[in-house]
JSON list of C-alpha atoms in Angstrom, two decimals:
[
{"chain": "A", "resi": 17, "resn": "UNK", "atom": "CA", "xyz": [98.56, 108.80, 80.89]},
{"chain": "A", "resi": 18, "resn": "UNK", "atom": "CA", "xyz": [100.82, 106.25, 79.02]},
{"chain": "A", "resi": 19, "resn": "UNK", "atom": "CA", "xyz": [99.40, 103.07, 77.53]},
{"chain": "A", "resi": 20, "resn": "UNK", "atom": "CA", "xyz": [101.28, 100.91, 80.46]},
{"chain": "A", "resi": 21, "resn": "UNK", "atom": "CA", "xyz": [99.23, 103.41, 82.88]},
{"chain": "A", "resi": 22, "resn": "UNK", "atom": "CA", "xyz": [96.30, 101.44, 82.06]},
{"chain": "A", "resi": 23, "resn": "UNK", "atom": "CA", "xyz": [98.45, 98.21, 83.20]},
{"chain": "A", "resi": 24, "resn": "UNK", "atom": "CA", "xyz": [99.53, 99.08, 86.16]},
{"chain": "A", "resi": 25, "resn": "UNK", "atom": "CA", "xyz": [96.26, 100.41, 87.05]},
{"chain": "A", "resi": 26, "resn": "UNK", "atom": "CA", "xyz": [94.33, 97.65, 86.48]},
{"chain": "A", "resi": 27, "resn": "UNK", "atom": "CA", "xyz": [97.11, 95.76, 88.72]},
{"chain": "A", "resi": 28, "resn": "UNK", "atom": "CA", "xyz": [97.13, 98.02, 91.17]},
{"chain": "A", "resi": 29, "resn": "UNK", "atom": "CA", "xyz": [92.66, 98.04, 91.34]},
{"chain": "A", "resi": 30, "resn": "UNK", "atom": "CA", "xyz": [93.23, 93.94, 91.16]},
{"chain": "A", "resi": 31, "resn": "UNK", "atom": "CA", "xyz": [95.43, 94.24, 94.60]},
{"chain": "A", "resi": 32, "resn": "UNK", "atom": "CA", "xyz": [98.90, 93.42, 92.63]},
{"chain": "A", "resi": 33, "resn": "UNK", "atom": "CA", "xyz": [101.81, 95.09, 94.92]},
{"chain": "A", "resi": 34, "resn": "UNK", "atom": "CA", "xyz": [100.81, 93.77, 98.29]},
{"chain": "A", "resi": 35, "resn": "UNK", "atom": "CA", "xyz": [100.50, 96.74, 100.50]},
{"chain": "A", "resi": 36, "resn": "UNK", "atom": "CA", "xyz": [103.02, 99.03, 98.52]},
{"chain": "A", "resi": 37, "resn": "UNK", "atom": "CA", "xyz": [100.32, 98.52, 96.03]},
{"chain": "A", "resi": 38, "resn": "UNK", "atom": "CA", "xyz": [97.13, 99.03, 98.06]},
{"chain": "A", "resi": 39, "resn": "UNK", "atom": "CA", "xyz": [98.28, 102.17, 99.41]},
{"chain": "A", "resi": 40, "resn": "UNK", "atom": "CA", "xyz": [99.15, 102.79, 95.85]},
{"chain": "A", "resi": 41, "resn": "UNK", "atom": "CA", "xyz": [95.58, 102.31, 94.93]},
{"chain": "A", "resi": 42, "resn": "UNK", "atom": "CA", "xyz": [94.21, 104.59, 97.63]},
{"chain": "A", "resi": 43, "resn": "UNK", "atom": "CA", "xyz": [96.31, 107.09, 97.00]},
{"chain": "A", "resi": 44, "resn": "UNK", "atom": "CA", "xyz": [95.24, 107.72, 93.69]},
{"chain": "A", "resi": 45, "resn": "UNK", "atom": "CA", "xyz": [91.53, 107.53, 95.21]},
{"chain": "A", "resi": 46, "resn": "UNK", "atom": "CA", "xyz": [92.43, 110.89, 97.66]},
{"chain": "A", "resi": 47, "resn": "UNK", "atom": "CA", "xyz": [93.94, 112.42, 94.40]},
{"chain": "A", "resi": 48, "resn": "UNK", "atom": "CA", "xyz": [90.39, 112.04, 92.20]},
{"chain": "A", "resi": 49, "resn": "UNK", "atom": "CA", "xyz": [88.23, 112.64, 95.14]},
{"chain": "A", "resi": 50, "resn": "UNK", "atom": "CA", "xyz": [90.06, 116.12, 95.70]},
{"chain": "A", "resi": 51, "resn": "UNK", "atom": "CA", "xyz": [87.68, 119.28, 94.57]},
{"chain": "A", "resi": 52, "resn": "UNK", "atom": "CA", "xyz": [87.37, 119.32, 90.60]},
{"chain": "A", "resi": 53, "resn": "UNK", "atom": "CA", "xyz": [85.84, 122.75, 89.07]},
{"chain": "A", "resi": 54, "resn": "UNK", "atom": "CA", "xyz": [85.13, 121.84, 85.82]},
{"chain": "A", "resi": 55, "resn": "UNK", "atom": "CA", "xyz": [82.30, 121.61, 83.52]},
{"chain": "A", "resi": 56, "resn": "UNK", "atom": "CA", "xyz": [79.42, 118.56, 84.29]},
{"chain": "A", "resi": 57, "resn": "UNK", "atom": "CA", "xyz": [80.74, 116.96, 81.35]},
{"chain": "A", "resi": 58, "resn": "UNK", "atom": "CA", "xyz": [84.24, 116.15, 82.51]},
{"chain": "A", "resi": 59, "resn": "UNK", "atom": "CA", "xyz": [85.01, 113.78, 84.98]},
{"chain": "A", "resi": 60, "resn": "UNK", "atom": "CA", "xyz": [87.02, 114.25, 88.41]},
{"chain": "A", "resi": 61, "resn": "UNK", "atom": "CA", "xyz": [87.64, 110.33, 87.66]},
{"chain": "A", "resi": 62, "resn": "UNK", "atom": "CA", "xyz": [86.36, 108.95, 91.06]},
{"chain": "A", "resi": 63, "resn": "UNK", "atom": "CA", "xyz": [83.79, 107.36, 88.87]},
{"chain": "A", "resi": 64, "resn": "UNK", "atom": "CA", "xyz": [86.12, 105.37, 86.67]},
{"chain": "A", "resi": 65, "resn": "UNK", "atom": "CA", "xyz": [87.95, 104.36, 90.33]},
{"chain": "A", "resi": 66, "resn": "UNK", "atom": "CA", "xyz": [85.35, 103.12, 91.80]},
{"chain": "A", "resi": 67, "resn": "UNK", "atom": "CA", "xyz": [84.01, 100.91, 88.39]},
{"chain": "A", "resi": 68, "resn": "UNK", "atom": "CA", "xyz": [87.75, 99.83, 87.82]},
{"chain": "A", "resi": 69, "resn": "UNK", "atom": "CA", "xyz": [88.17, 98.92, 91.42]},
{"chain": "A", "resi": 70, "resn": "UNK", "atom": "CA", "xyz": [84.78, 96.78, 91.45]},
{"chain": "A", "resi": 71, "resn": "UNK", "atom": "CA", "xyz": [85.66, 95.28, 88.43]},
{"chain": "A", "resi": 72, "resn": "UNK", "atom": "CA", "xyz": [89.66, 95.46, 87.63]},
{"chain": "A", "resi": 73, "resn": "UNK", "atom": "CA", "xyz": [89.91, 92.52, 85.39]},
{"chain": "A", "resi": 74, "resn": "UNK", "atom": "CA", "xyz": [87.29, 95.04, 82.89]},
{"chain": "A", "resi": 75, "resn": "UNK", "atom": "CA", "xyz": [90.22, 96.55, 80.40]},
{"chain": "A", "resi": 76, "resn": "UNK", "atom": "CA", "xyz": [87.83, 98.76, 79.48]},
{"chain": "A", "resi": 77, "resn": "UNK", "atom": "CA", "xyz": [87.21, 100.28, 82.76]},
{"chain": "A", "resi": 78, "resn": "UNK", "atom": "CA", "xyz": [91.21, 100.63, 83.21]},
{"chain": "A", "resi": 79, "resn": "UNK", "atom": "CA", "xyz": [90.36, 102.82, 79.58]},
{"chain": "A", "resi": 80, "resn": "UNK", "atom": "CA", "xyz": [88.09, 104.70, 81.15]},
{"chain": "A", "resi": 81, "resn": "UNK", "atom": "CA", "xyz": [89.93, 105.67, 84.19]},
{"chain": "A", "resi": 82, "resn": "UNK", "atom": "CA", "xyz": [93.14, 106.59, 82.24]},
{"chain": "A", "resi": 83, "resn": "UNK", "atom": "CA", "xyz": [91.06, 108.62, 79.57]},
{"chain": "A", "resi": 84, "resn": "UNK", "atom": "CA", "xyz": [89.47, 110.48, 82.88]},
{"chain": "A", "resi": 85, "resn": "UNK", "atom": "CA", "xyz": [92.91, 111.11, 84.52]},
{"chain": "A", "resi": 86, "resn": "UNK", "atom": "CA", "xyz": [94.24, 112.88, 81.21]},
{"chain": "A", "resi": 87, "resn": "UNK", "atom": "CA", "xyz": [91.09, 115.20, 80.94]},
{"chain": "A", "resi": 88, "resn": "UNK", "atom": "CA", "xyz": [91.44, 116.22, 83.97]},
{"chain": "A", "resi": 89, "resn": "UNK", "atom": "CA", "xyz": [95.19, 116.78, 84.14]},
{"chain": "A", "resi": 90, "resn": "UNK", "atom": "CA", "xyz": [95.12, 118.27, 80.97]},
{"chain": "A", "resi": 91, "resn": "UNK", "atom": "CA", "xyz": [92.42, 120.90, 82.21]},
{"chain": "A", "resi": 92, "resn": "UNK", "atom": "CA", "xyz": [93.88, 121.25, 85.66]},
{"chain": "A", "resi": 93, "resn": "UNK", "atom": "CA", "xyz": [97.83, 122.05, 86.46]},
{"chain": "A", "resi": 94, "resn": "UNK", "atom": "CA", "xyz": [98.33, 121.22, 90.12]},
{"chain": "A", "resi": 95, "resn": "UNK", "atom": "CA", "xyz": [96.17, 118.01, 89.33]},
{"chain": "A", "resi": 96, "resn": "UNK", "atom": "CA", "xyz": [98.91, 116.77, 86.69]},
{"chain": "A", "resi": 97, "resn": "UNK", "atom": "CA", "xyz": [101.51, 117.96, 88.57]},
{"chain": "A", "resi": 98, "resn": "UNK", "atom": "CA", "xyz": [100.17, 115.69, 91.26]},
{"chain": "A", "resi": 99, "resn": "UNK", "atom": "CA", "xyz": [99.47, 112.59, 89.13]},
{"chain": "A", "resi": 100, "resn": "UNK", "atom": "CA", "xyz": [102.57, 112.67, 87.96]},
{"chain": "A", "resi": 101, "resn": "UNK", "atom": "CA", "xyz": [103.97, 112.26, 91.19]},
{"chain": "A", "resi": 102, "resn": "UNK", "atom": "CA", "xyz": [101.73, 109.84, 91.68]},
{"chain": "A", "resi": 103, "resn": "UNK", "atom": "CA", "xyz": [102.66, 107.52, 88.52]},
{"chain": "A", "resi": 104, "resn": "UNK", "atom": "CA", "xyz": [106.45, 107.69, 89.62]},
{"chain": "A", "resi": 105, "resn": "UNK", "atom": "CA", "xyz": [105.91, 106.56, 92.92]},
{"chain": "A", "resi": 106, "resn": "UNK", "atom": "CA", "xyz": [103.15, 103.66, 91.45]},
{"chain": "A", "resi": 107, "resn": "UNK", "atom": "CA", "xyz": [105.67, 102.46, 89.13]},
{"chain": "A", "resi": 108, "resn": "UNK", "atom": "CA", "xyz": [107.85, 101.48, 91.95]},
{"chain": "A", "resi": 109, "resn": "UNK", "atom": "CA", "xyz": [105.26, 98.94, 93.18]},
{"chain": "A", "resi": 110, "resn": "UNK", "atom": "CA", "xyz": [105.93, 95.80, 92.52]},
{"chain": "A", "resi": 111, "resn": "UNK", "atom": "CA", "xyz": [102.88, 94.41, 90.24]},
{"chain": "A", "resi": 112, "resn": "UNK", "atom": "CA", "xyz": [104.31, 91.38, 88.24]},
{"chain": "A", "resi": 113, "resn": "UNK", "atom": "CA", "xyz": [104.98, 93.29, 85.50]},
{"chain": "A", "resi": 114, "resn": "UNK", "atom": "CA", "xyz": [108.15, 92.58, 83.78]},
{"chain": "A", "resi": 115, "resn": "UNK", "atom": "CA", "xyz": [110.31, 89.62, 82.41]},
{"chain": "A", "resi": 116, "resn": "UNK", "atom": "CA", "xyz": [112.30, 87.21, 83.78]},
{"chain": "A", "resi": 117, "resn": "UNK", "atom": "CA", "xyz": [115.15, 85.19, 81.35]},
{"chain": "A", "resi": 118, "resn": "UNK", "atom": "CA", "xyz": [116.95, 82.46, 82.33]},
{"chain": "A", "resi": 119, "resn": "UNK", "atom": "CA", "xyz": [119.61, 80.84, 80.43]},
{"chain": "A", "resi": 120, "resn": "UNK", "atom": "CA", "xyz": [121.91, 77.82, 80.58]},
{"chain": "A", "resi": 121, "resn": "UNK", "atom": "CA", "xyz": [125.12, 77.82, 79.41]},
{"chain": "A", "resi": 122, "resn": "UNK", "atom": "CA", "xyz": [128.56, 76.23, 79.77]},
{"chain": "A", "resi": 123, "resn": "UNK", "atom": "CA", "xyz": [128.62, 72.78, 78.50]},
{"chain": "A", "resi": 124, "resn": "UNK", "atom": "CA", "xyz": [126.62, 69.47, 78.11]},
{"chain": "A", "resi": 125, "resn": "UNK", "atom": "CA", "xyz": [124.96, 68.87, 81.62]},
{"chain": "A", "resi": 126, "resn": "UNK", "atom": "CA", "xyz": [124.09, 65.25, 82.54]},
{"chain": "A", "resi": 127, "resn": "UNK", "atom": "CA", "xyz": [121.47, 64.27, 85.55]},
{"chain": "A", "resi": 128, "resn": "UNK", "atom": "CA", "xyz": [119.23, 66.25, 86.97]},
{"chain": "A", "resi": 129, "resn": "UNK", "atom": "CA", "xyz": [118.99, 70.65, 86.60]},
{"chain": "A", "resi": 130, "resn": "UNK", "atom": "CA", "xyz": [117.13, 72.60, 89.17]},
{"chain": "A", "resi": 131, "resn": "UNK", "atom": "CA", "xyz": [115.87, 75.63, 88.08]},
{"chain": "A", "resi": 132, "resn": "UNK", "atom": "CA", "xyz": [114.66, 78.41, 90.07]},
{"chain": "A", "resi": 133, "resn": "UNK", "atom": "CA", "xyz": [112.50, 81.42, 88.25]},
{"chain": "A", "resi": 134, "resn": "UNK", "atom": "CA", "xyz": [111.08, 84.36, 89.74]},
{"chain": "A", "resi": 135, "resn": "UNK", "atom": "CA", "xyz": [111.31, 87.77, 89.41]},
{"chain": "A", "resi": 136, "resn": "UNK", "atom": "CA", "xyz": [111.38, 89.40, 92.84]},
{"chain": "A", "resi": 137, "resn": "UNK", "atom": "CA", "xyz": [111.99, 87.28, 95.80]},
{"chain": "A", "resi": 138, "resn": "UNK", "atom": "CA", "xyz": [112.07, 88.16, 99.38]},
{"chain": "A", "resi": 139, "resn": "UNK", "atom": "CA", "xyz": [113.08, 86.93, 102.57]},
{"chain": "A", "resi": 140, "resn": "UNK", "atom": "CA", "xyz": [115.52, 83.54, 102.74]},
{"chain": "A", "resi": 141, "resn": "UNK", "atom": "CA", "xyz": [115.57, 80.89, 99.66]},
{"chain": "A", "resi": 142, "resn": "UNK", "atom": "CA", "xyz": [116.52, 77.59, 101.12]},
{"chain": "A", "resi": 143, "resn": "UNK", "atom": "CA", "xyz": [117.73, 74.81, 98.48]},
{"chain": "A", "resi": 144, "resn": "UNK", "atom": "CA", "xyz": [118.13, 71.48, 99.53]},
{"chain": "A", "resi": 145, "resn": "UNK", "atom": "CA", "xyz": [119.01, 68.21, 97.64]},
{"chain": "A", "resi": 146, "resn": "UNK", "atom": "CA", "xyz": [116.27, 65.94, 97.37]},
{"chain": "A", "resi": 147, "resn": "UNK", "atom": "CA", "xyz": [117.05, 62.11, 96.52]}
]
């Protein structure tokens, strides 16, 4: 997995995403729980879930996890073919990640400026002058 994996899954185990992103979380939960014949030493990466999920402000853990999902894809086709899938769809959640820029521009501006920043906004806005 790609260093901004480890982002969005510690987003996703710290409930960023609203429901898109819990049912982002759980899916990835099915996907390590799923049957895993490998040596004891390698991880199916339910472990790592469960520690990131308990504790998804722990970078580390998010390390863990990530490290765990490569092994495993790496020894297992159908896995990584599956996790794959999976990233694609995560990185569609909506998890705070990203920039916003706002700029000013056209002239000298005298009085008062309301300014409105945000990223993804849903539902109505309402703007009203306030005296």
């Amino acid at each position: 997995m790609d260093p901004t994996a480890v982002e969005l899954l510690t987003a996703l185990a710290g409930g960023d995403g609203g429901e898109a992103g819990r049912e982002a979380w759980a899916g990835l939960g099915v996907l390590v729980r799923r049957p895993f014949e490998a040596a004891p030493a390698v991880s199916s990466g339910e472990a790592q879930w469960v520690a990131l999920g308990r504790a998804p402000n722990e970078l580390a853990r998010a390390h863990e996890l990530s490290t765990a999902l490569a092994v495993r894809a790496a020894l297992d086709a159908e896995f990584r073919a599956d996790l794959v899938r999976w990233q694609e769809q995560a990185r569609s959640v909506r998890t705070g990640q990203g920039a916003v820029h706002n700029t000013i521009s056209g002239g000298t501006f005298h009085g008062s400026v309301s300014i409105v920043q945000g990223r993804d906004f849903h539902g109505a806005l309402d703007f009203r002058r306030s005296e």
